[in-house]
Structures are given as structure tokens and as C-alpha cells.
Amino acid sequence: MHGPKGDDACPRTPRRSRSAHPRRSRRTAAALAGTAALALFSAACTGTPQGGGDDGSAQGKAVTITFWHGWSQDNETKAINDNIAAFEKSHPNIHVKVVGNIADDKSEQALRAGGADAPDVVSSFTTDNVGKFCSAKVWSDLTPFLKKDGIDPAKTFPSAMLTYSAYQGNQCSLPLLGDAYGLYYNKTAFAAAGITAPPKTFGEFEADAVKLTVPQGDGFKQLGFMPNYHGYESTPSHFLGQYGTDYFGKDGKSDIATDPKVAAMYTWQKALVGKLGGFDKLEKFRTGFGDEFSAKNPFTTGQVAMAIDGEWRTASLADDKPAFEWATAPFPVPDDQAATYGRGYQTGTIIGIANSSRKQTAAWELVKYLTTDTDAVVTFANAIHNVPSTLAALDSPKLDADPNFKTFLDIAKNPNSSTTPASVNGGAYQVSMQNLGYEFESGKQADLQAGLQATAKEIDAAIDQAK
Amino acid sequence: MALLGTPRPAALRRKRRREAGRTLAFLSPWLIGFAVFFAYPLISTVYFSFMKYDGFTAPTFTGLKNWNYLFHHYPFFWQGLRNTLWLVVVMVTLRTVFGLGVGMLITKVKSGAGFFRTAFYLPYLAPPVAATMAFAFLLNPGTGPVDHLLGELGLPQPGWFTDPSWSKPALTLLGMWGVGDLMVIFMAALLDVPKEQYEAAELDGAGPWQRFRFVTLPNISPIVLFAVVTGVIQTMQYYTQAIVAGKVASGVIGGSGQQFEPGYPHGSTWTLPQMVYNLGFQRFDTGTACAAALILFAISMAFTTLLLRRRSGLLGED
């Protein structure tokens, strides 16, 4: 903790009258609280002006629009800038001012504040925010634009991607490249353990995970799989992608306590934790892992022989060159859903138009180009090793043909692949489910059904509060 | 003879108005600051605590709904309150005692006092984020040097920031490491204690503890009170270290389908200021965030008032 600095923090003469001291301290407390409260509200009390209207770009008028995105790596910014250059070439009267490395928090604040410097087009890596943006009408509904240009979303985008880019029929964003989750496995370790093919069902997966686990002292020389929910991408949402859970009923209420798939997932995960050494032993091993997005990732270092991860890891592994052979496959599915093998959890980047933008015609041209132009989508996907976000681009022969990457293209095309649906309060329901997971895997919550019911109630109350 | 010194009523009123104007002019910097930085935000906070307001659309009146949600349905409220109060009681006490102890030791050091002052003050200058990340690295179970050292010595190796039983003690340790600010304040106060009072106490046969109890403590009691009151206010606003420690130790970067757990591990580092941020800037439930901010304010005021009213009883001052 760090204390106050400056003269008032170091009084040289401590003898003050009894009556004066309390008043001064009260004023100090009041001033601190007041400053904190002002800071909280100074940014919050502004409205969002309605934009829209014809900006004249369709008639050839020169228009400059601002595009904010979150990419920051050199290859990523080069890829997006190349795409923008191609767009400007095909739309000579529309100029795009690109601002990169913008986190969601910053763009949200800018959209609240509005003004001349606010962006016209915004992209976000966090699909969980779609519900907030759509319900508050911060991003424009793109349905009229799609209709005007004769674009049928259902025939253009994979269904899971459409699910996470809309909220209750309001298509306020479109997918701009996607992420798919699958299995990464250590082929060298597989061979050493006598395993000849990647597992397809949870039953096979558990058996392989146990075979691949090599104890050492109180820990592991090699762990087959890290099932604990803090094991990086081993989250309830990612596991539930293998079950095809809906999360909400038709009435909009959480159905996690009544959907047997949810209870099955929590039960399966906990059983796997037990088979691989127990929560405490696994947790101690997990805390020794290096940074997820570095060469110290536990799969890259060989600490775990299998991992659930996104397609971007193929590029990282190609760069990091681990000391073993590796490959990818769809993550296994529950034994009673073996026919759905090939599915996976999907998410991605979304892009939309600020409702406050007064240049929405030009902004839509950019959004349309980035999200529906097959060449633009394929070039961008190849450049940053993400999954293309249109059905046409997914079938393009120009796509990266690496077999490990192709695994994820197939997952994205699989009609059984699923996602976490948009919610009015963002990903709060996933936090609630995650917290239940921590309680259940560690043994603090022994009664799963009671936990699921309490969590469903918690999710409904939070959504009711946000409406 | 007419009373020459008696002003007429109109002239008196003008004079009083001029004086009032001058007074207000002199007071205006404070009055403007009070209105802008305290009165308006406080009134706004109370107003919005009864409204549904997401920052995007116009506020609408919802009565006590925000308060009801906070107390009965928001899953992290009571845990955040318990953690914050734990930190207020334990961290403020230990930091004050440790700061005073270090200050006393350094004032008594005959040689190398400058070195020790620098050594104890330097950590205070470290940015909170960097200091917390360094602590998370040092204490990390499995890979941290402290963990290795404890293992080599055959001592228990706690999970620190990854164990709910140890996460708040780990934060307290971090707070004590950065105790340089209090040390400097206490040193200044200790050097101000009149030497003759110690000499008189020694002549009366007082030992070290009695000299501390009956000479040092009464003399520095206003500074102890200052340290405690400011410590309580700061700890009620405790945010950065708790959230950084939780994020670093959890290893979760965040993203779709991968949500950062508030107060990792198991909500043990979740504090009231994090709750205000979560409600206001992550859930965009500004109304409930206002209710939470008011609770934070009320508790801070209650602690401060209690301490100031009880200071003679707490510190043994007359």
C-alpha cells in the first residue's frame, strides 16, 4: 500500500488541538471520497448522439472515416493496413484513418463520449460484449445495410459466428475472422505411450491422458492434460462447446440447472481431475506454468501432452519450434455424442458501426468489404493465422493448406460447432459458471445440482438487473 | 450633539454586503472545489443510485432495485466487504506497527542510518503494479525464489497469491514491504520527542517499555492517529495491488469464453473498489455502482469518525 505524498503527509508539529483535528480528517476523507466519486461519474454522464444519415459517399463525395481495432503485433497491423489499402484502392473517395491497439474499455468510453474523434467503425476481440452493445444501441443494427446490398447472413457466415455477433435479432456486428478451439497433442509423447491416434471421445481422451501422465516426486514430469479451470483455455465455456449447450431457454432464463449436458460437463471435468492426481496436486503443478502466450506455454515446453487451444497456437508453435512433434485434431466429444466429433467452441473478432457515426454509408462500405469480400477475408486470415469468417472464404483454395491449421477450418465449418451466446450483461453468466466450476472442482461445493440451481438464479438476477 | 460614529442603516447594510463579498471571494477557491469535487459528485451518486443508467441510454428511476440487487443478488458484495474489512483491520494495524518499529530502530542506529533509511524507503517508490508483479514472481509456488528457499529450509511452502488462505496475508506482506512512507512520518515524530522527558523517566527508574508507553507514545499519538486514519481511508480504496496480484497469479488473460475470476483465488482478493469498477465499467450498471460507492463512502466515514472520537481511549492521550 502506498500512502499520501507531499507536505500534508509529513507533519512536523504533531500537537494539534483536539477540536481542530477531527474536522481536518473528516475533510480529508470527504475530499478523497468526493474525488473518487467525481472520477467515477465525469465520464459516465454523457449521452450518445444518434448518427446515421447519408454521408454522400455513395454519390462520390470524399469522406474520411475512422476505424479502431485492437491488433498490435507487427504482422497483424501490416495485414490490416494492407486490407485497408486495398479497400481505399477500390473505393477512391473513402479514406480510412486507422487507429490500432485499442482495447475494448477504451472504445467503449469513446463511444459513450461521442464527439469528432470517436470512431466510425470499431472492432473488438471480445464477442461477450455484443449483447451490451446491441441492447444499448451503441453499435448500429446492420440488418438494413445487409438487406440493401442483398446479403443473406445465414448464407454468408457460419451459424456459430452469427450467433455471437447478434443479440435478440439485432445484428449489430458481423464476424471479422474467427477462432476455433481444438486439441493439440504431442505426437512424440503419444508414440512413447503407444497411442497411435488422437482421441475422439471423452472415454478415449481420459485413457490417453492417464497413459501420458508421468509422475515425478510430488508433481509430474509430464501431465497428460491440465483439466483445472485455471489451466489456461480449460474453461467451462470451452468444454461446453463439445456438448452443444444453449445456456438459456426460450424464455431467456438460464437453463443450466435443467440442461443435463451442463451437469454432465461439470461431472466429467471433476472425474478427470480425480483421475489425473486430484485438484491440489494439479493446482500446484499448474502454478509452475509459464505465460500462456509465450514459448513457456506448458504445451510448448512439454509439461502437458495434450491441450485445448485456439488455431493461433499453430503459428506460435511453428515459431517456437518445440523439441517434439505435434499435431492438431478436433477436441473429443462426450461418449454419448460420438457422432458429433469434429465440433468445437468458436469465437472471434467482431466489427460494427458506431451508432453515433455520421458517416455510416462509408462506414458500411468498409465493414462490408472487410467481412464479406472473400479475397480480403482469406488474405487477412492467412496473414494472422485466424479462421476465415465467411462460408465462401472457408472453402477458398487460397487458404493456408497446412494440415494442422485445416483442423480448425473444419471445426469452423462443422454445423455442430457452438459458441457462448450474447447476453445483455456481457460474459457475466460465464463468470458465474466459472466460479461454480472452481467451487466444484476444489470440493468446496459438493452438491452440483444445488450449485447449478444457485448459479442459474444468480445469472437470472444479474440479467434482470441489466435489463 | 449628534452621534457622529453611528452609521446609518443603509450604509451599514452596504458595509456588511461588502464584507460578505470579500469573505466569499477569499473562500471561493475552497467553495468551488467543494462544490465541484464533493457536493456535485456526492449528490449525483445518491441520485444515480436510484436510477437504471448504463452510460449510453437516458437514466430511468428504479427505486430501491439497485440497492436490493447489491445486498441480495450481487454474488460478490458480502465477500468484497469481508475482504476489505479484513485488510483494513490487519493490514492497517501491521503497517502502522511495522512502520513505527522500523522508524524507532532507525532513529536509534548509531552508524549507517542513511543506508537503512534509504533501504526501507526505496520500496515505497516502486510503482504498485511493478511491485505487485515482482511479489507474485518471488512468491510464486513452484517457480518463485522464496518458494525454493522455504523448501530448502524444510519450511512449509504456502500457495501465497494462489491460495485463498494466503492471498490476503501475501498482500499484507506487500503492504509492509512498502512501509517507507509511514517510517518517514514516524521518524520525524520520534525525533521531535523532548529528550528531557526520557531523562526524567530514566531518573524515575522507567525501563524501555515504560519509556515507550509513558513518554514516546503520548508524544507521537497524533501521528499514530494520522497513520491509522489515512491507512483506513487508503485501504478502503485498495484496488491496484489486489487486482494485479489476482490477474498475474490466475494466469487468465481474458477473452471470450475465458473470463477473469474476480478476486482470484476464490474471491479472496476481491475488494469493494473492484466491485465499484466491475459494476460501473464492466457491467455498465452505473446505478448499482453508485450504491456500492456510497456504501464505501459511508464505511470510510464511519471508521474515520469512530477513530477520531475514540482517539484518547485508543492512544491513552488525555
GROMACS .gro file of N, CA, C and O in nm, chain A residues 403-465:
model
  252
  403PRO      N    1  -0.199  -2.881  -4.275
  403PRO     CA    2  -0.300  -2.972  -4.219
  403PRO      C    3  -0.336  -2.941  -4.074
  403PRO      O    4  -0.451  -2.963  -4.032
  404ASN      N    5  -0.239  -2.894  -3.996
  404ASN     CA    6  -0.272  -2.859  -3.857
  404ASN      C    7  -0.368  -2.741  -3.850
  404ASN      O    8  -0.452  -2.733  -3.761
  405PHE      N    9  -0.353  -2.648  -3.943
  405PHE     CA   10  -0.444  -2.532  -3.946
  405PHE      C   11  -0.580  -2.574  -4.002
  405PHE      O   12  -0.684  -2.524  -3.959
  406LYS      N   13  -0.576  -2.669  -4.096
  406LYS     CA   14  -0.700  -2.713  -4.160
  406LYS      C   15  -0.797  -2.774  -4.058
  406LYS      O   16  -0.919  -2.766  -4.074
  407THR      N   17  -0.742  -2.836  -3.953
  407THR     CA   18  -0.827  -2.889  -3.845
  407THR      C   19  -0.928  -2.785  -3.799
  407THR      O   20  -1.046  -2.813  -3.779
  408PHE      N   21  -0.878  -2.663  -3.783
  408PHE     CA   22  -0.963  -2.556  -3.728
  408PHE      C   23  -1.060  -2.501  -3.834
  408PHE      O   24  -1.169  -2.455  -3.799
  409LEU      N   25  -1.018  -2.506  -3.959
  409LEU     CA   26  -1.110  -2.466  -4.066
  409LEU      C   27  -1.229  -2.562  -4.068
  409LEU      O   28  -1.344  -2.521  -4.084
  410ASP      N   29  -1.199  -2.690  -4.049
  410ASP     CA   30  -1.306  -2.790  -4.049
  410ASP      C   31  -1.398  -2.773  -3.928
  410ASP      O   32  -1.520  -2.792  -3.938
  411ILE      N   33  -1.339  -2.740  -3.813
  411ILE     CA   34  -1.421  -2.716  -3.693
  411ILE      C   35  -1.515  -2.598  -3.719
  411ILE      O   36  -1.633  -2.602  -3.685
  412ALA      N   37  -1.461  -2.493  -3.782
  412ALA     CA   38  -1.544  -2.375  -3.811
  412ALA      C   39  -1.658  -2.408  -3.907
  412ALA      O   40  -1.766  -2.349  -3.900
  413LYS      N   41  -1.632  -2.502  -3.996
  413LYS     CA   42  -1.737  -2.539  -4.094
  413LYS      C   43  -1.838  -2.638  -4.036
  413LYS      O   44  -1.945  -2.657  -4.091
  414ASN      N   45  -1.799  -2.703  -3.927
  414ASN     CA   46  -1.885  -2.808  -3.871
  414ASN      C   47  -2.016  -2.748  -3.818
  414ASN      O   48  -2.013  -2.657  -3.734
  415PRO      N   49  -2.129  -2.797  -3.864
  415PRO     CA   50  -2.257  -2.737  -3.820
  415PRO      C   51  -2.285  -2.758  -3.671
  415PRO      O   52  -2.369  -2.688  -3.614
  416ASN      N   53  -2.216  -2.852  -3.608
  416ASN     CA   54  -2.237  -2.875  -3.464
  416ASN      C   55  -2.151  -2.785  -3.376
  416ASN      O   56  -2.165  -2.787  -3.253
  417SER      N   57  -2.058  -2.712  -3.437
  417SER     CA   58  -1.975  -2.623  -3.356
  417SER      C   59  -2.063  -2.517  -3.291
  417SER      O   60  -2.165  -2.477  -3.346
  418SER      N   61  -2.024  -2.473  -3.172
  418SER     CA   62  -2.112  -2.382  -3.098
  418SER      C   63  -2.032  -2.271  -3.031
  418SER      O   64  -1.908  -2.272  -3.032
  419THR      N   65  -2.103  -2.181  -2.971
  419THR     CA   66  -2.038  -2.066  -2.909
  419THR      C   67  -2.114  -2.028  -2.781
  419THR      O   68  -2.212  -2.092  -2.744
  420THR      N   69  -2.067  -1.925  -2.715
  420THR     CA   70  -2.138  -1.871  -2.600
  420THR      C   71  -2.227  -1.757  -2.650
  420THR      O   72  -2.176  -1.663  -2.712
  421PRO      N   73  -2.357  -1.764  -2.626
  421PRO     CA   74  -2.445  -1.663  -2.684
  421PRO      C   75  -2.428  -1.526  -2.620
  421PRO      O   76  -2.384  -1.514  -2.505
  422ALA      N   77  -2.463  -1.423  -2.698
  422ALA     CA   78  -2.457  -1.286  -2.646
  422ALA      C   79  -2.560  -1.268  -2.536
  422ALA      O   80  -2.670  -1.322  -2.542
  423SER      N   81  -2.521  -1.193  -2.435
  423SER     CA   82  -2.610  -1.167  -2.322
  423SER      C   83  -2.608  -1.017  -2.294
  423SER      O   84  -2.508  -0.949  -2.319
  424VAL      N   85  -2.718  -0.968  -2.241
  424VAL     CA   86  -2.730  -0.823  -2.218
  424VAL      C   87  -2.622  -0.771  -2.123
  424VAL      O   88  -2.583  -0.655  -2.130
  425ASN      N   89  -2.573  -0.857  -2.035
  425ASN     CA   90  -2.469  -0.812  -1.942
  425ASN      C   91  -2.334  -0.877  -1.974
  425ASN      O   92  -2.255  -0.908  -1.885
  426GLY      N   93  -2.309  -0.899  -2.102
  426GLY     CA   94  -2.178  -0.949  -2.144
  426GLY      C   95  -2.153  -1.091  -2.098
  426GLY      O   96  -2.241  -1.176  -2.104
  427GLY      N   97  -2.032  -1.114  -2.050
  427GLY     CA   98  -1.994  -1.250  -2.011
  427GLY      C   99  -2.017  -1.280  -1.864
  427GLY      O  100  -1.957  -1.374  -1.810
  428ALA      N  101  -2.104  -1.203  -1.799
  428ALA     CA  102  -2.124  -1.223  -1.654
  428ALA      C  103  -2.172  -1.365  -1.623
  428ALA      O  104  -2.135  -1.424  -1.522
  429TYR      N  105  -2.255  -1.421  -1.713
  429TYR     CA  106  -2.305  -1.556  -1.686
  429TYR      C  107  -2.192  -1.659  -1.692
  429TYR      O  108  -2.194  -1.760  -1.623
  430GLN      N  109  -2.091  -1.630  -1.775
  430GLN     CA  110  -1.976  -1.722  -1.781
  430GLN      C  111  -1.891  -1.712  -1.654
  430GLN      O  112  -1.834  -1.811  -1.608
  431VAL      N  113  -1.883  -1.590  -1.598
  431VAL     CA  114  -1.810  -1.575  -1.471
  431VAL      C  115  -1.879  -1.657  -1.363
  431VAL      O  116  -1.815  -1.727  -1.285
  432SER      N  117  -2.013  -1.650  -1.360
  432SER     CA  118  -2.088  -1.725  -1.259
  432SER      C  119  -2.064  -1.875  -1.275
  432SER      O  120  -2.043  -1.947  -1.177
  433MET      N  121  -2.065  -1.922  -1.400
  433MET     CA  122  -2.044  -2.066  -1.424
  433MET      C  123  -1.901  -2.107  -1.392
  433MET      O  124  -1.874  -2.216  -1.343
  434GLN      N  125  -1.809  -2.016  -1.421
  434GLN     CA  126  -1.669  -2.043  -1.391
  434GLN      C  127  -1.649  -2.053  -1.241
  434GLN      O  128  -1.579  -2.142  -1.192
  435ASN      N  129  -1.712  -1.960  -1.167
  435ASN     CA  130  -1.698  -1.963  -1.022
  435ASN      C  131  -1.755  -2.091  -0.962
  435ASN      O  132  -1.698  -2.147  -0.868
  436LEU      N  133  -1.865  -2.137  -1.018
  436LEU     CA  134  -1.919  -2.266  -0.973
  436LEU      C  135  -1.818  -2.377  -1.001
  436LEU      O  136  -1.797  -2.466  -0.918
  437GLY      N  137  -1.754  -2.368  -1.117
  437GLY     CA  138  -1.652  -2.468  -1.152
  437GLY      C  139  -1.539  -2.473  -1.050
  437GLY      O  140  -1.498  -2.581  -1.007
  438TYR      N  141  -1.492  -2.354  -1.009
  438TYR     CA  142  -1.383  -2.351  -0.910
  438TYR      C  143  -1.428  -2.415  -0.779
  438TYR      O  144  -1.353  -2.487  -0.713
  439GLU      N  145  -1.550  -2.383  -0.740
  439GLU     CA  146  -1.602  -2.437  -0.615
  439GLU      C  147  -1.618  -2.590  -0.624
  439GLU      O  148  -1.586  -2.661  -0.529
  440PHE      N  149  -1.664  -2.637  -0.738
  440PHE     CA  150  -1.693  -2.780  -0.753
  440PHE      C  151  -1.565  -2.861  -0.769
  440PHE      O  152  -1.548  -2.965  -0.706
  441GLU      N  153  -1.473  -2.813  -0.850
  441GLU     CA  154  -1.351  -2.891  -0.873
  441GLU      C  155  -1.265  -2.900  -0.746
  441GLU      O  156  -1.195  -2.997  -0.724
  442SER      N  157  -1.272  -2.794  -0.664
  442SER     CA  158  -1.190  -2.795  -0.543
  442SER      C  159  -1.259  -2.865  -0.426
  442SER      O  160  -1.199  -2.882  -0.320
  443GLY      N  161  -1.385  -2.903  -0.445
  443GLY     CA  162  -1.457  -2.975  -0.339
  443GLY      C  163  -1.532  -2.885  -0.244
  443GLY      O  164  -1.598  -2.931  -0.151
  444LYS      N  165  -1.524  -2.752  -0.265
  444LYS     CA  166  -1.595  -2.660  -0.175
  444LYS      C  167  -1.746  -2.670  -0.195
  444LYS      O  168  -1.821  -2.642  -0.103
  445GLN      N  169  -1.788  -2.702  -0.315
  445GLN     CA  170  -1.930  -2.724  -0.343
  445GLN      C  171  -1.946  -2.871  -0.379
  445GLN      O  172  -1.903  -2.913  -0.487
  446ALA      N  173  -2.003  -2.947  -0.287
  446ALA     CA  174  -2.015  -3.091  -0.312
  446ALA      C  175  -2.143  -3.125  -0.387
  446ALA      O  176  -2.148  -3.224  -0.460
  447ASP      N  177  -2.247  -3.045  -0.367
  447ASP     CA  178  -2.377  -3.073  -0.428
  447ASP      C  179  -2.388  -2.997  -0.560
  447ASP      O  180  -2.421  -2.877  -0.562
  448LEU      N  181  -2.361  -3.066  -0.670
  448LEU     CA  182  -2.358  -2.999  -0.800
  448LEU      C  183  -2.494  -2.940  -0.837
  448LEU      O  184  -2.503  -2.828  -0.885
  449GLN      N  185  -2.600  -3.017  -0.814
  449GLN     CA  186  -2.732  -2.969  -0.855
  449GLN      C  187  -2.770  -2.842  -0.779
  449GLN      O  188  -2.823  -2.748  -0.838
  450ALA      N  189  -2.739  -2.841  -0.649
  450ALA     CA  190  -2.768  -2.720  -0.570
  450ALA      C  191  -2.686  -2.603  -0.623
  450ALA      O  192  -2.735  -2.490  -0.632
  451GLY      N  193  -2.561  -2.631  -0.658
  451GLY     CA  194  -2.474  -2.527  -0.712
  451GLY      C  195  -2.526  -2.473  -0.845
  451GLY      O  196  -2.525  -2.352  -0.869
  452LEU      N  197  -2.573  -2.563  -0.929
  452LEU     CA  198  -2.625  -2.521  -1.059
  452LEU      C  199  -2.751  -2.436  -1.043
  452LEU      O  200  -2.770  -2.336  -1.113
  453GLN      N  201  -2.836  -2.476  -0.948
  453GLN     CA  202  -2.960  -2.400  -0.927
  453GLN      C  203  -2.928  -2.260  -0.874
  453GLN      O  204  -2.986  -2.161  -0.920
  454ALA      N  205  -2.835  -2.254  -0.779
  454ALA     CA  206  -2.798  -2.123  -0.723
  454ALA      C  207  -2.733  -2.036  -0.831
  454ALA      O  208  -2.758  -1.915  -0.839
  455THR      N  209  -2.652  -2.099  -0.916
  455THR     CA  210  -2.585  -2.022  -1.022
  455THR      C  211  -2.685  -1.973  -1.125
  455THR      O  212  -2.675  -1.859  -1.173
  456ALA      N  213  -2.782  -2.057  -1.159
  456ALA     CA  214  -2.885  -2.015  -1.255
  456ALA      C  215  -2.964  -1.896  -1.200
  456ALA      O  216  -2.993  -1.800  -1.272
  457LYS      N  217  -2.991  -1.903  -1.071
  457LYS     CA  218  -3.063  -1.792  -1.006
  457LYS      C  219  -2.979  -1.664  -1.010
  457LYS      O  220  -3.031  -1.555  -1.036
  458GLU      N  221  -2.852  -1.681  -0.984
  458GLU     CA  222  -2.759  -1.568  -0.986
  458GLU      C  223  -2.753  -1.504  -1.126
  458GLU      O  224  -2.755  -1.382  -1.141
  459ILE      N  225  -2.747  -1.590  -1.229
  459ILE     CA  226  -2.740  -1.541  -1.367
  459ILE      C  227  -2.868  -1.465  -1.403
  459ILE      O  228  -2.864  -1.356  -1.460
  460ASP      N  229  -2.984  -1.523  -1.366
  460ASP     CA  230  -3.112  -1.457  -1.398
  460ASP      C  231  -3.124  -1.322  -1.327
  460ASP      O  232  -3.172  -1.225  -1.387
  461ALA      N  233  -3.081  -1.318  -1.202
  461ALA     CA  234  -3.090  -1.192  -1.127
  461ALA      C  235  -3.002  -1.086  -1.191
  461ALA      O  236  -3.040  -0.969  -1.202
  462ALA      N  237  -2.883  -1.126  -1.235
  462ALA     CA  238  -2.790  -1.030  -1.298
  462ALA      C  239  -2.847  -0.979  -1.430
  462ALA      O  240  -2.834  -0.861  -1.463
  463ILE      N  241  -2.910  -1.068  -1.506
  463ILE     CA  242  -2.967  -1.026  -1.635
  463ILE      C  243  -3.088  -0.935  -1.611
  463ILE      O  244  -3.104  -0.833  -1.678
  464ASP      N  245  -3.169  -0.971  -1.512
  464ASP     CA  246  -3.283  -0.886  -1.478
  464ASP      C  247  -3.235  -0.747  -1.437
  464ASP      O  248  -3.294  -0.646  -1.474
  465GLN      N  249  -3.127  -0.744  -1.362
  465GLN     CA  250  -3.073  -0.617  -1.318
  465GLN      C  251  -3.022  -0.534  -1.436
  465GLN      O  252  -3.033  -0.412  -1.438
   0.00000   0.00000   0.00000
